[in-house]
Structures are given as C-alpha cells and as structure tokens.
XYZ file of C-alpha atoms in Angstrom:
622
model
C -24.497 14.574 -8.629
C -25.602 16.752 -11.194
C -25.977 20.113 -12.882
C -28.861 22.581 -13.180
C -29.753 26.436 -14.978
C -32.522 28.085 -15.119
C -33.817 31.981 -15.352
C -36.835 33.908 -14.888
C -38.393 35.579 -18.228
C -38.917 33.453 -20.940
C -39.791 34.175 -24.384
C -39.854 32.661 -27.283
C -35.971 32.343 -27.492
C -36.074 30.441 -24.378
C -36.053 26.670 -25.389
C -32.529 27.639 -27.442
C -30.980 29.502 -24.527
C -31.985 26.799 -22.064
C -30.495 24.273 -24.201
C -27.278 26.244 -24.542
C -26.825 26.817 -20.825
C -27.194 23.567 -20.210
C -24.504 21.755 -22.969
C -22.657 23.955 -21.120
C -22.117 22.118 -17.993
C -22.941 18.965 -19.809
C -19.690 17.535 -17.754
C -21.764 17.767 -14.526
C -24.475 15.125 -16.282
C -23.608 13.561 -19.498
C -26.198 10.707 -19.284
C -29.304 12.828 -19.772
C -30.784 16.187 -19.862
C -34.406 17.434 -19.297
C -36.322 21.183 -19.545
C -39.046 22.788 -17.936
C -40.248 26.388 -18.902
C -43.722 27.339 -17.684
C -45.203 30.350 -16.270
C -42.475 32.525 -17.219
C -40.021 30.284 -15.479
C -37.141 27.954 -17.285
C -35.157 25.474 -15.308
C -32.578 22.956 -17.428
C -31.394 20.002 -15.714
C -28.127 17.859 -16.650
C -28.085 14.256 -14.630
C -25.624 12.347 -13.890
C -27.420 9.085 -12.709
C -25.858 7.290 -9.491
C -29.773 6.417 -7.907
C -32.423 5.352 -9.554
C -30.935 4.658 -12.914
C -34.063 4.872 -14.822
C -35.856 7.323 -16.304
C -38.312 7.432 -13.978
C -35.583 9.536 -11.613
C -35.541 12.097 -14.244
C -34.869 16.030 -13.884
C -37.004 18.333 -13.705
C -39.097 16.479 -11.618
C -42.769 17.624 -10.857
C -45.451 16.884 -8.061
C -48.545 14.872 -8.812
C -50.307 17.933 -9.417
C -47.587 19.638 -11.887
C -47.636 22.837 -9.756
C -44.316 21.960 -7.636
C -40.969 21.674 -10.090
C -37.418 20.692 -9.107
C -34.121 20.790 -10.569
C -31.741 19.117 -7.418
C -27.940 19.184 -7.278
C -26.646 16.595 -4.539
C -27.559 14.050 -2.646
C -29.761 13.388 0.819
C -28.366 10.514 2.655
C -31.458 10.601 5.234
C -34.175 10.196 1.885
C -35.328 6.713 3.216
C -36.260 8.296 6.904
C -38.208 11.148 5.029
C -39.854 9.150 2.572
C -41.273 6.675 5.152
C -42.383 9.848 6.801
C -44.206 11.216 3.706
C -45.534 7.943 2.804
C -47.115 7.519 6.082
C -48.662 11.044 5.310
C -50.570 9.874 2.512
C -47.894 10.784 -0.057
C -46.982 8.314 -3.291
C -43.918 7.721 -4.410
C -43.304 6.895 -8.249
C -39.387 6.215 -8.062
C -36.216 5.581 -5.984
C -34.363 8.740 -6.736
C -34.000 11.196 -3.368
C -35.325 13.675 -5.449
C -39.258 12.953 -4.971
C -38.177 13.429 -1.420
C -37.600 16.669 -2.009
C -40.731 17.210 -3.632
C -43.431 15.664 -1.543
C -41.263 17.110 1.387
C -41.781 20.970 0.209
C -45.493 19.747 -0.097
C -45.883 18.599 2.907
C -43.169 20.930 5.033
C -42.536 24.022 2.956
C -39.566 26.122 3.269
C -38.532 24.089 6.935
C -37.697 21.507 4.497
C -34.249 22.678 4.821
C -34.210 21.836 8.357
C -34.748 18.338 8.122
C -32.027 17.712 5.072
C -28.768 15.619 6.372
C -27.147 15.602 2.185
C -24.993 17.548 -0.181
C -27.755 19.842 -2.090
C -28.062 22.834 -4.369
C -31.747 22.790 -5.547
C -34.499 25.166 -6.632
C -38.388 24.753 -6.549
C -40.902 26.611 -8.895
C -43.994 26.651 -6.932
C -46.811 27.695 -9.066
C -49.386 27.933 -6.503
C -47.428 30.958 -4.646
C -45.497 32.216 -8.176
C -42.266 31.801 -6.609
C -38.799 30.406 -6.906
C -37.239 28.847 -3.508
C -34.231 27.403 -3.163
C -31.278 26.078 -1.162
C -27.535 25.045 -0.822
C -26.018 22.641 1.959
C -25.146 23.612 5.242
C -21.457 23.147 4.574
C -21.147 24.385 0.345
C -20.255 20.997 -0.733
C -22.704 22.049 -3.991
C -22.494 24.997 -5.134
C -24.897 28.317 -6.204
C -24.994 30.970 -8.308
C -26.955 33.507 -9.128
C -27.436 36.865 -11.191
C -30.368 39.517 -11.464
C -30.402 41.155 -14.693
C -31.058 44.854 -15.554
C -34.594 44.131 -16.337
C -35.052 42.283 -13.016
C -35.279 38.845 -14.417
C -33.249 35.789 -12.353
C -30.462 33.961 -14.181
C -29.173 30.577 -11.661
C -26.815 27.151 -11.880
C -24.777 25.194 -10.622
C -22.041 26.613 -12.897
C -20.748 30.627 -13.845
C -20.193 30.002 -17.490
C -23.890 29.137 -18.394
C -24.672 32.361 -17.877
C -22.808 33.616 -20.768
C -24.985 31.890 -23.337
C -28.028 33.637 -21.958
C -28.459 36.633 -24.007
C -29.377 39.342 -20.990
C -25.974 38.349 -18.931
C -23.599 41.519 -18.936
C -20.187 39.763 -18.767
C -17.793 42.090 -16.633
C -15.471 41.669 -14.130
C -15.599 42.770 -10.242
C -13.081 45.403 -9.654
C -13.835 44.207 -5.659
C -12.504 40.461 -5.989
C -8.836 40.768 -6.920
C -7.810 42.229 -3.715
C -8.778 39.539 -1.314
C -7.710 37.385 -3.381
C -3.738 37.675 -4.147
C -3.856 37.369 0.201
C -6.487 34.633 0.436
C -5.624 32.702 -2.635
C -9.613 31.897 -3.243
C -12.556 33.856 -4.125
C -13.894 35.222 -0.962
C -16.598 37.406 -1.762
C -19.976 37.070 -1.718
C -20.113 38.630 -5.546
C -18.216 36.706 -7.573
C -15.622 37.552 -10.266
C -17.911 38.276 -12.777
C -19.785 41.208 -11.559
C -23.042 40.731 -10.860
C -22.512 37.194 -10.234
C -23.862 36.080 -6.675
C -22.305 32.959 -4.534
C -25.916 32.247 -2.514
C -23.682 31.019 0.771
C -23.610 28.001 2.604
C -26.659 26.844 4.941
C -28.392 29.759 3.338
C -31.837 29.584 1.698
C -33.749 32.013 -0.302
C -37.811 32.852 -2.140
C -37.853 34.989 -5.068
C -41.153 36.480 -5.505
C -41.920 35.819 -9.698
C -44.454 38.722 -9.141
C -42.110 41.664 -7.881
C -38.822 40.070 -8.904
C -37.408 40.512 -5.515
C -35.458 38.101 -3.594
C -35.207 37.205 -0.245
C -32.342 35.337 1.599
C -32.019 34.092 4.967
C -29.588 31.602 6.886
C -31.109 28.526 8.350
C -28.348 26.978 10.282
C -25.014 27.819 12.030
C -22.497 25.870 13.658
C -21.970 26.112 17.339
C -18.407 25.591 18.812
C -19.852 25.067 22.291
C -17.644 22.910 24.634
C -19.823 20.338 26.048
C -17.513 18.640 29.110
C -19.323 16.057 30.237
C -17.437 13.326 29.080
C -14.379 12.045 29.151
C -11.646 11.598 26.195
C -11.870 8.078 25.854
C -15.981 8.984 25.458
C -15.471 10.943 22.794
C -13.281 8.838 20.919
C -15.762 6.041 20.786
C -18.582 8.328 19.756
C -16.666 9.973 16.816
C -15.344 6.197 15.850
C -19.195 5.441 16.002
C -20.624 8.308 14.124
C -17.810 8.206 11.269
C -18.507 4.566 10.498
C -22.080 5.648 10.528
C -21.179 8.562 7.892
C -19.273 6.946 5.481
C -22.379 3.704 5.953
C -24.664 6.493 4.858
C -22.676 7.971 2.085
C -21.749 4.345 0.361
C -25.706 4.899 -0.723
C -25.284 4.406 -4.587
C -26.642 2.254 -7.694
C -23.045 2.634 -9.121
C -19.705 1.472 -8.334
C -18.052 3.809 -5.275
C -14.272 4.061 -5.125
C -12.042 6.356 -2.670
C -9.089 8.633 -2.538
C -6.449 7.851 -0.610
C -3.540 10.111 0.005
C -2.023 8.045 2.855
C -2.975 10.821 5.567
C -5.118 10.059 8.364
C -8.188 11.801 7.311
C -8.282 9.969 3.558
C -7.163 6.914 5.023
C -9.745 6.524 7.616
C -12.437 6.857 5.203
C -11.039 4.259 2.811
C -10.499 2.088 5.788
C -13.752 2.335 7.266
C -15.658 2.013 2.944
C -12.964 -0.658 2.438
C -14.044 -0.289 -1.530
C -12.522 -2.213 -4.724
C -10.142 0.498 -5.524
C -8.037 3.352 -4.652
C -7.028 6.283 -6.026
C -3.821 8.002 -5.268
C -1.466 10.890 -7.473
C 1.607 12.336 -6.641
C 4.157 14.122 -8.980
C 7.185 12.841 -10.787
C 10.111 15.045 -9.112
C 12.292 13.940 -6.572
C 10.792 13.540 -3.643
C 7.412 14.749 -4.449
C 5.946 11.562 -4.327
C 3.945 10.084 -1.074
C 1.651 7.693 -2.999
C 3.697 5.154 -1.207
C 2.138 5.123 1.954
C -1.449 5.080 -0.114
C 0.076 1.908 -1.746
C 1.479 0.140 1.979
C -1.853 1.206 3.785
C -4.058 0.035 0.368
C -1.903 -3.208 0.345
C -2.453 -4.425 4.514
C -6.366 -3.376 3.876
C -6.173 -6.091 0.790
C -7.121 -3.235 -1.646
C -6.307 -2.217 -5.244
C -4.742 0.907 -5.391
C -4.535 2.679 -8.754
C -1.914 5.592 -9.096
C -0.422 8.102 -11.340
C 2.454 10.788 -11.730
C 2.328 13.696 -12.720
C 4.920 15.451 -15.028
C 6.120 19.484 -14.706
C 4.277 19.430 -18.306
C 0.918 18.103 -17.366
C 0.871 20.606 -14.785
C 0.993 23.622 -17.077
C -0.849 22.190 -19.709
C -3.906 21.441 -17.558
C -4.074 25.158 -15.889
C -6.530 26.632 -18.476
C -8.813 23.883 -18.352
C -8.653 24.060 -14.379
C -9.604 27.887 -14.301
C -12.130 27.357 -16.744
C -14.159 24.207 -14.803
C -13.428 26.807 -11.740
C -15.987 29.317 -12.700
C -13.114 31.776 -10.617
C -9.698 32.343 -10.036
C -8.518 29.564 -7.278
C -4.487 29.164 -6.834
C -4.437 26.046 -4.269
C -1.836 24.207 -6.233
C -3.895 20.979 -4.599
C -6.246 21.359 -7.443
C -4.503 20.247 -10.213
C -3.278 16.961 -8.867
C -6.657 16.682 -7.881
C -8.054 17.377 -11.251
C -5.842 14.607 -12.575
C -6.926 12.144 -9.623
C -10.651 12.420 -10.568
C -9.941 11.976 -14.384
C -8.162 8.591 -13.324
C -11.100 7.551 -10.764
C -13.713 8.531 -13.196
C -12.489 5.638 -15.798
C -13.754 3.375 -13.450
C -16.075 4.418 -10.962
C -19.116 7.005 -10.759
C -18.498 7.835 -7.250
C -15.744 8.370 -4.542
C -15.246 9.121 -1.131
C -12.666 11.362 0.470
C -11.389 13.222 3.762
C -12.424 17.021 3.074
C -13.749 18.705 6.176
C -11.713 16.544 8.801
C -9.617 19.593 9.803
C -11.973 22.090 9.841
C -14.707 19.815 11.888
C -11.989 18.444 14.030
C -8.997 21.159 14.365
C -6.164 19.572 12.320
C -4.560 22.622 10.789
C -1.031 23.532 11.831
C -1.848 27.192 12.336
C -4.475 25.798 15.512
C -1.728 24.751 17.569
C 1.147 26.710 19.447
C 4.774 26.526 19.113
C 6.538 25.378 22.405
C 7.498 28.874 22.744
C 3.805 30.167 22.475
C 2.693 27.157 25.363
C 5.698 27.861 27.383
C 4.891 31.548 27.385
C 1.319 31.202 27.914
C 2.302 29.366 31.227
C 4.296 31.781 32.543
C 2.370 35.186 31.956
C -1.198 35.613 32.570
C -3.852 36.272 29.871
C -4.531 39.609 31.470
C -1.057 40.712 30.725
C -0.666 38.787 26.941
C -3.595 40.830 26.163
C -1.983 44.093 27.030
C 0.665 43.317 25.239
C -0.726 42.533 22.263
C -2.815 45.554 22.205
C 0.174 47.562 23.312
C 2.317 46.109 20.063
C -0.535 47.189 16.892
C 0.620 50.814 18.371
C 4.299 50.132 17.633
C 6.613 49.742 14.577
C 7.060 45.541 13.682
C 10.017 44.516 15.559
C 11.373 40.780 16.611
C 9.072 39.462 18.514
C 6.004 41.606 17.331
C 4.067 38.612 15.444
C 4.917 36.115 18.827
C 3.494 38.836 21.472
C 0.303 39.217 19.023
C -0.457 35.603 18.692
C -0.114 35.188 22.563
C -2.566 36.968 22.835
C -5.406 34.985 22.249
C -6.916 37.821 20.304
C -7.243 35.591 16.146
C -9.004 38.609 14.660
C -5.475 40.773 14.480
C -4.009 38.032 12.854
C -5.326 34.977 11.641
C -7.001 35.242 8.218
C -7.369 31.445 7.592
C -5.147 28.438 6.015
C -3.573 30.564 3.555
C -1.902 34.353 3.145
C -0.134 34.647 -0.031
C 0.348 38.553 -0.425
C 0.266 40.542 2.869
C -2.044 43.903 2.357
C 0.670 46.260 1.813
C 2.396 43.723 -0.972
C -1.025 43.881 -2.916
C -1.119 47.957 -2.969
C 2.379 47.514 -4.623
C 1.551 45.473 -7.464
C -2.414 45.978 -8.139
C -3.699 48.926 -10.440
C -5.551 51.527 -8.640
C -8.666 50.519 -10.509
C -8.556 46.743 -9.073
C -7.071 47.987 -5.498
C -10.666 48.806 -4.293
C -11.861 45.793 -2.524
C -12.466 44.622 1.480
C -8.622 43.360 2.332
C -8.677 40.183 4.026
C -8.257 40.751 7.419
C -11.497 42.902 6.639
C -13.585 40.267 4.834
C -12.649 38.100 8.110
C -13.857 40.349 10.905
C -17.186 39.987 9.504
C -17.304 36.102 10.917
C -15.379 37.037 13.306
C -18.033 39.455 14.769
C -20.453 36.238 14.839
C -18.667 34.476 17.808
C -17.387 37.379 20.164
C -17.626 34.669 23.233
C -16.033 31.841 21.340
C -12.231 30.779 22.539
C -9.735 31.566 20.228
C -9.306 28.287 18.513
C -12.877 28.239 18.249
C -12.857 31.256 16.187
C -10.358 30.144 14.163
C -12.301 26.888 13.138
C -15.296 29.264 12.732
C -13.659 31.321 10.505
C -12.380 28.253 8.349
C -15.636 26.774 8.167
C -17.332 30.024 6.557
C -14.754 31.184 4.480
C -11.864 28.749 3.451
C -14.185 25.129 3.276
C -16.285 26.752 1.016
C -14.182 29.175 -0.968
C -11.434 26.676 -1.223
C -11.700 23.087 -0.404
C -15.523 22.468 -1.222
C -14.902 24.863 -4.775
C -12.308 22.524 -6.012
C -13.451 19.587 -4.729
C -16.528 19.898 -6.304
C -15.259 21.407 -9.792
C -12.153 19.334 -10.789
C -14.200 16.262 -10.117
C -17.349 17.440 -12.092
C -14.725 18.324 -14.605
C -14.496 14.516 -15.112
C -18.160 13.826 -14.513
C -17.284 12.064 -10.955
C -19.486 12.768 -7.998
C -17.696 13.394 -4.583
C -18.823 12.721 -0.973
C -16.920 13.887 1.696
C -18.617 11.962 4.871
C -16.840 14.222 7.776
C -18.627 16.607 6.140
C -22.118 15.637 7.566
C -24.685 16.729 9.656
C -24.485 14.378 12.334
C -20.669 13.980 12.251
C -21.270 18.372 12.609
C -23.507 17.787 15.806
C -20.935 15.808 17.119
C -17.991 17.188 16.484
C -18.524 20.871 17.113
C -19.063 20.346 21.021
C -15.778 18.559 21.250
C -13.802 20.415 24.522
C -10.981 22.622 22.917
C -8.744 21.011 25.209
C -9.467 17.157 23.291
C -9.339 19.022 19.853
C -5.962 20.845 20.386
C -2.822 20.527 22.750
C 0.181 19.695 23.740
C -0.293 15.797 22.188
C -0.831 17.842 18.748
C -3.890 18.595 16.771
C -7.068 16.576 15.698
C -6.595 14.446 19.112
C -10.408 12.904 19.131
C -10.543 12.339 15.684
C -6.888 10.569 15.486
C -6.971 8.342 18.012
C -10.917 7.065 16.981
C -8.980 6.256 13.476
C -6.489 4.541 15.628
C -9.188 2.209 16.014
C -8.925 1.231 12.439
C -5.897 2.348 11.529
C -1.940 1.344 11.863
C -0.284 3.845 14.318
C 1.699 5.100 11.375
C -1.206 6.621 9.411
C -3.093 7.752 12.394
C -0.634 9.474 13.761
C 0.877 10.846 10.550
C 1.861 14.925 10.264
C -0.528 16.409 7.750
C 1.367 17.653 4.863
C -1.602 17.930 2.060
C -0.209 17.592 -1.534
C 3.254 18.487 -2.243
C 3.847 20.326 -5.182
C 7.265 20.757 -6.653
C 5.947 24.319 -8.749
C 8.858 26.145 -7.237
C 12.034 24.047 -8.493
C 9.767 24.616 -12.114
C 9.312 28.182 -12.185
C 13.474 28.201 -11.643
C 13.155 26.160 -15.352
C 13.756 28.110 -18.301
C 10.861 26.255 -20.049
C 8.166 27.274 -16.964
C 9.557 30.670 -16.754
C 9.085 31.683 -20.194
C 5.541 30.219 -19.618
C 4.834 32.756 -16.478
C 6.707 35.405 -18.824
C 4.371 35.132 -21.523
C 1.238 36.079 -19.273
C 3.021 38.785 -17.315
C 4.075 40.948 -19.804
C 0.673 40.065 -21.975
C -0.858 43.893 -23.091
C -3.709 42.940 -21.518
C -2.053 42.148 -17.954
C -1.212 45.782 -17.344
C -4.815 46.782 -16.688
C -4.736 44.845 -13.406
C -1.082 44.518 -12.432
C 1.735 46.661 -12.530
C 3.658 44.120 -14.490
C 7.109 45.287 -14.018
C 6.730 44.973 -10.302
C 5.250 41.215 -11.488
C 8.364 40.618 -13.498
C 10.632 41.313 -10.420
C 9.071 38.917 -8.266
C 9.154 36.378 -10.952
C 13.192 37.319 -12.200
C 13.982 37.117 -8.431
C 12.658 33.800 -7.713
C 14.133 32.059 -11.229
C 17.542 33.866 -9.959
C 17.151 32.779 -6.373
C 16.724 35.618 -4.777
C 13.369 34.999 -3.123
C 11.046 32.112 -2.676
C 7.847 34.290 -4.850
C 6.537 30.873 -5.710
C 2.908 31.619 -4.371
C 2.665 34.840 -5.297
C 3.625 33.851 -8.924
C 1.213 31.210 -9.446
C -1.593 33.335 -7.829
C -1.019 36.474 -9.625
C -0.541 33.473 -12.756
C -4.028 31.362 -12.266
C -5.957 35.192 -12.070
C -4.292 35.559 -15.679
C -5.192 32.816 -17.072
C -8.658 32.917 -16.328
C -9.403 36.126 -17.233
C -7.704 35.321 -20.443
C -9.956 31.850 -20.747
C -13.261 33.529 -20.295
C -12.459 37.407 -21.803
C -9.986 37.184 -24.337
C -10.817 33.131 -25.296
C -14.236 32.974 -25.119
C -14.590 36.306 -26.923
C -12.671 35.314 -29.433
C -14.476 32.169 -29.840
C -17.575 33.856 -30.150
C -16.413 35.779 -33.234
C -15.403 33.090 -34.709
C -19.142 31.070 -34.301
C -20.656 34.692 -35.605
C-alpha cells in the first residue's frame, strides 16, 4: 500500500511541485519515493514496501520500452495467475512486485485489464504511444481516487485531497453542495468532494484522459448482481462461503512483511483472525464504564493460542486526536468508529506492516440491523398481503405522520421511501433549520439514494438495501476510514470479505439464507461456526461503542464543542444559536443531540484544519 500524485502540464516548476505533493502524503510511503515527468505528464509515487522489498519494485515503474508508466496504489492478490499468463506470452519480468503485472498486462490487454484484476487498486498509466492517461480504482473503493481539472484544462490526481493544495493551479474552495447530505448521512456522499472541484472517480469505475484535448472519459466496468441463485441448499452454501473465505484471507496473507489482525471479538473480525491465525492481535476499546469489549478479543485471542495486544482510550485522547483525524480524512466523516480506529492502527503499526480485518462482511452478507424486521413487521407481513401493505404505504406519504406511520411504510417493502443506509443523523427538515441558506443547496439524502436505487427496480427489498450500502455507505464510510486512519500510521489494510471471488459468491446467496427469522448474516455465521466458538459466531453486532455522549454532558468536552460553535467563522454555515440549543439541551439532559453534535463538530473542525490552519500556516512559510 502506497501513495501516488501526479498532474497534466508541466513546466519548469514541476520537479518542486511534484516533490511537494508528494511529502505530502509521505505517511502513505515513508520508505521511498520516485518521479516521473515526461511528455507534459508528472506522476510522484510514495511506497510503502510490503512485496518485493528491493528497489527493483520501485514506483514509477516503466515498460521495457519506456512508453508505458505506472504509479499503483493497492495490491492484486491474483498477480502470480497473470504473470504466468504474460510470461507465457513472451513477456519478461524484472521483479516480484504485482506492479509489473500491471504493466505488461495493459501491454498485452489494454483497458480490459480491469476485468481480469481480483486486488485493492487505485492506479494510473501514462501511455505515450496513444498520449493518454488511463486509470482505475477497485471494484469495491477499498483505495481511493481523486481528481481535479483546472481552469486551464490541465489534470491534477492522488491518492490523497491535500496534495493538491501545494500545486500552484488548485483553486481551494469549498462545495456549497456537500454539507447537506452530509449532517443526514454522516459521510461525504457526493461524487464532488468538499473541496469544490475535487472529483471522487467511484468505485469499479475506470477512466482515459485524452493528453491531446484534455478531456476525460469515465465509464463503469463492473456491478454487483443481487441475483438469488436457489439451487442449493443451506448447508451448500455454508460450506462454499467457509471454503471461499479461507481461500480469501490464504490470498490476502500474500506479504514480504510481518501481517497482524484486528480483532474486535465480533464474528466478522474474529473469523478472519481465526482463519490467518497470525502472531498478534490488535484490539481498543475506551476507558469508561462499560465501554470496553476488548475482553472477548482477549478470551477468543487466548483459546486460538494468540497474543493479543490492547489499549484504552481516555475522553482526552479522543478530543485531542479529532484534528489530526479530519485532516488524514481529506473530508468531513463523523463515524465515531474512526477514532478508536485511528488509535488501533497507530498500535498495530509498531509492530507489523500489514493487517487483516472484517470490513465488508455486512454489506456482502446482510448483517446490518436495519435488514431485518421487528416481530411486529414479520407478524404483520403474515397476516396482510403485499398487495394491500403496498397500498398502505402509498396511501400514508399522503397523510400527516401519525403512530404507526413509519411501521405501515416499512411494511411495505417499498426501501426507497425510507431507507437511506446505516446511518441518519439529521432528518431533512432538521438540516433546513440549522444550515445557512448558502450551504442548504445540495441533493438531500433520500435524493442522492434514489439514484442507486433506480439501478435495481426488480431487486427485492433487502436486495436494494444491500445495493444501496454497497455504493454509497462501504465506500463513503467504511472503506474512507479504513483506508485513511490506517495510512495515517503508514499500515496497509486488507479486508478479505471484500474480494472478488468472496463477491461472486456471496451476492447470489437466496434472501431467504441471508436474512430471517434466525437473524441476519445466516450463511456467513454459521460457515464461521465452523471455526469459531458458538459465542463469537453467534454474537449481536454492536460495532465500537463510544461513550461521546456521557462526555459532551462534561464541562471540560462542552466547553470544547462551545468553542467551535460560537467560532465567527461557524456562522457562515450554521445558524449557531440553533447549534448552541442542541448542544445546551443535551449537556442539560434534555435531549440525546449526541450525533448531531459531533457531526455538525467534525465539519468544523475540518474546515478550520484545512481553511483557517493551513492558511495560516502558509503565511507564516511566506
């Protein structure tokens, strides 16, 4: 796992600005950097070795012929199947690293290299021969992509936001559009990012950009397909998915370093560990009351014969971390996960280069609480026909809310009224109240979602869902922190249930094995069962605990809040007495405004990090 920049336009400035851009994200690869600018082209590479160790896997890496240039973000666990291929072509290889796979393979396949990949990639090619960029980014989003087209049509790119601000043609600016979606979703969800101009290219989405014309073009090259397949039985499909995770996490072990793995004690972390059974691992939880379930990471570490390292975190570490976390972010992100995960990869990093973990399980495998029904919903579903739950609901959007509104719309089987993925902090209406008019201007979310929605008009209704989860939260959420509080530390993550192969198995799964009665994640928990105590494969997913609304009720944490609230600068996008109340009435009691605090809270203190800090930063180097 490493880093790369690179723009379009070079003059003679452009050796200084490269170099800049990259000691930027030096985090993502502190053990060696490398350039290429040719051609009007500059790419900057930052590696952090875990193949190959030897300079001979170096970055930017060229073809025989010089006219075919990488810069590769990721890994590609099938390598050794393509290189055989290539070599049996009549291609030679001059190293180990998966990256001359890349290389020979756009040779020798062109742009339907992307369809053979099975990795984690972000990568673009400078092709000399047809003066043009192409590039990619993995079918999931593990790696991430960004890109920005200057005023005089030149191509700024990376791994990372904040290089762009040390290239002298990037207009820093923020999106008037993203802060809507946002204080609902909790994540960025739109395609342009925070910084105006700034581009996420999506998941399993590939692009050319001609070098002649300065145009781009982007297309998608893959697409998951919840198609039932019910051919087999239950027991069938629990020995296939025991099969093709042990086959994963076989795959993803692939390393010339030492590979550790976090362990939160739920199923999906747990099975991984179980099934890598590495030297150590690597567990947090938070020092406040009951905040703490690194126990059962210690109990299930401790019957595997495993060392399992841990830490606490303190209310102060917390706070203290949050401007660090927004900055490594790139964008505002409020999943209070991230910062014990930001302290979990600083702790693994001391000793290892890579770990494993469980991201994906639930999206792959339906293990989210908001895919099953209440006993109410199933006992109600029984009794009334779909016919007549769909009338209903239709019948209710026409009326005012009443008791029972939100049960009769659910029952209906109809996700795109009201399901808007894992997490809805503000609702719609709440945002209006406490955004400035000038910020109030983007897609709400129930708007950004119909767009996926509209992809899968045929797909059940907990199909949708996990559509919907797999375009919009993995990426946005999961996959952006993952990959960003463990860079932070320079630590490369794999996440094996996020796989190809684990995808082509898992997304024809019958709805009925994924979700019912029994619970949620049914194929996937009882193939862990295979390795796994009952306890921990049977264990209620509760993700990471954080105690940050007993805090905010602490004079010490309030006055913290306070102090970005009512900062001058806060009242351009808030109306920041209406933030004050929500913050007075949760330190008094009077509501549980928790989320909506810390959201409203991380948005601050990134904008402060990168307009008000930075800025003031750059004065001072002036």
């Amino acid at each position: 796992m490493c880093g790369f920049v690179g723009f379009t336009g070079t003059d003679e400035q452009s050796e200084l600005v490269l170099t800049a851009m990259m000691n930027r994200i030096i985090h993502r690869g502190p053990d060696m950097g490398g350039q290429h600018i040719v051609d009007n082209v500059a790419l900057g590479f930052r590696r952090l070795s875990i193949l190959d160790l030897s300079e001979a896997g170096a970055q930017p890496m060229s073809s025989d012929d010089g006219k075919v240039t990488i810069v590769f973000n990721g890994e590609i666990y099938n390598f050794q199947e393509l290189r055989a291929e290539l070599e049996a072509a009549g291609y030679a290889f001059h190293c180990n690293a998966d990256t001359e796979v890349l290389v020979h393979g756009y040779e020798e396949w062109g742009e339907d290299l992307v369809n053979r990949l099975r990795g984690m990639y972000a990568f673009v090619i400078h092709d000399q021969n047809k003066n043009k960029l192409f590039g990619a980014r993995d079918i999931f989003g593990i790696k991430p992509f960004y890109y920005y087209q200057a005023s005089d049509g030149s191509l700024l790119f990376g791994s990372e936001i904040k290089s762009f601000l040390d290239h002298p043609k990037f207009e820093k600016a923020v999106n008037h559009d993203a802060l809507r979606p946002y204080l609902t979703l909790q994540f960025p969800a739109t395609e342009e990012t925070f910084f105006r101009g700034v581009f996420k290219l999506a998941p399993a989405h590939c692009f050319t950009y001609d070098l002649t014309t300065n145009t781009m073009d982007i297309k998608r090259y893959w697409s998951c397909d919840f198609t039932d397949d019910n051919s087999k039985t239950f027991e069938e499909y629990v020995d296939e998915c025991d099969k093709v995770v042990h086959e994963s996490v076989a795959a993803h072990r692939i390393a010339d370093v030492k590979v550790g793995s976090f362990l939160s004690g739920g199923v999906d972390s747990s099975y991984i560990a179980a099934c890598l059974m590495p030297d150590t691992t690597y567990s947090v939880g938070f020092d406040y009351k009951n905040f703490n379930e690194t126990n059962y990471a210690a109990e299930l570490s401790d019957k595997l014969g495993i060392k399992n390292v841990r830490k606490m975190i303190t209310a102060d570490e917390f706070f203290d971390a949050l401007p660090d976390i927004q900055y490594h972010m790139d964008e505002p992100q409020s999943n209070l996960s991230s910062v014990p995960l930001y302290y979990l990869a600083q702790m693994a990093s001391e000793e290892v280069t890579v770990v494993l973990s469980g991201e994906g399980a639930d999206e792959l495998f339906a293990g989210y609480e908001w895919y099953e029904d209440t006993p109410e919903m199933r006992s109600f579903k029984k009794r009334v026909p779909l016919g007549v739950r769909r009338a209903l609901g239709s019948l209710v959007q026409h009326l005012p809310y009443f008791k029972g509104h939100n049960f009769l719309t659910k029952c209906a089987e109809v996700p795109e009224r009201w399901y808007v993925g894992q997490a809805k902090v503000f609702d719609p209406s709440e945002v209006d109240e406490v955004l400035k008019p000038a910020y109030d201007t983007g897609k709400n979310a129930a708007e950004m979602c119909a767009e996926y929605y509209k992809q899968v008009p045929n797909c059940c209704e907990l199909s949708k869902k996990q559509y919907l989860d797999m375009n919009m939260w993995l990426p946005g959420d999961i996959l952006l922190k993952a990959d960003k509080m463990c860079m932070a530390h320079s630590l490369e993550l794999r996440v094996p249930f996020l796989d190809k192969k684990v995808m082509e198995f898992a997304e024809h799964i019958p709805a009925n094995y994924r979700v019912n009665e029994e619970g949620c994640k049914l194929v996937l928990r009882h193939a862990a069962n295979r390795t796994l105590p009952d306890e921990w494969a049977t264990r209620k997913k509760v993700g990471f605990p954080v105690p940050v609304k007993f805090w905010l009720r602490e004079q010490k944490y309030y006055d913290y809040v306070k102090e970005y609230f009512t900062a001058p600068w806060a009242a351009d996008f808030f109306d920041t007495d209406a933030l004050m109340k929500l913050l007075d009435d949760h330190f008094e009691g009077r509501a549980l405004n928790q989320r909506k605090i810390y959201t409203t809270l991380t948005f601050l203190i990134w904008y402060k990090r990168f307009f008000i800090d930075e800025d003031k930063g750059a004065e001072v180097a002036a």
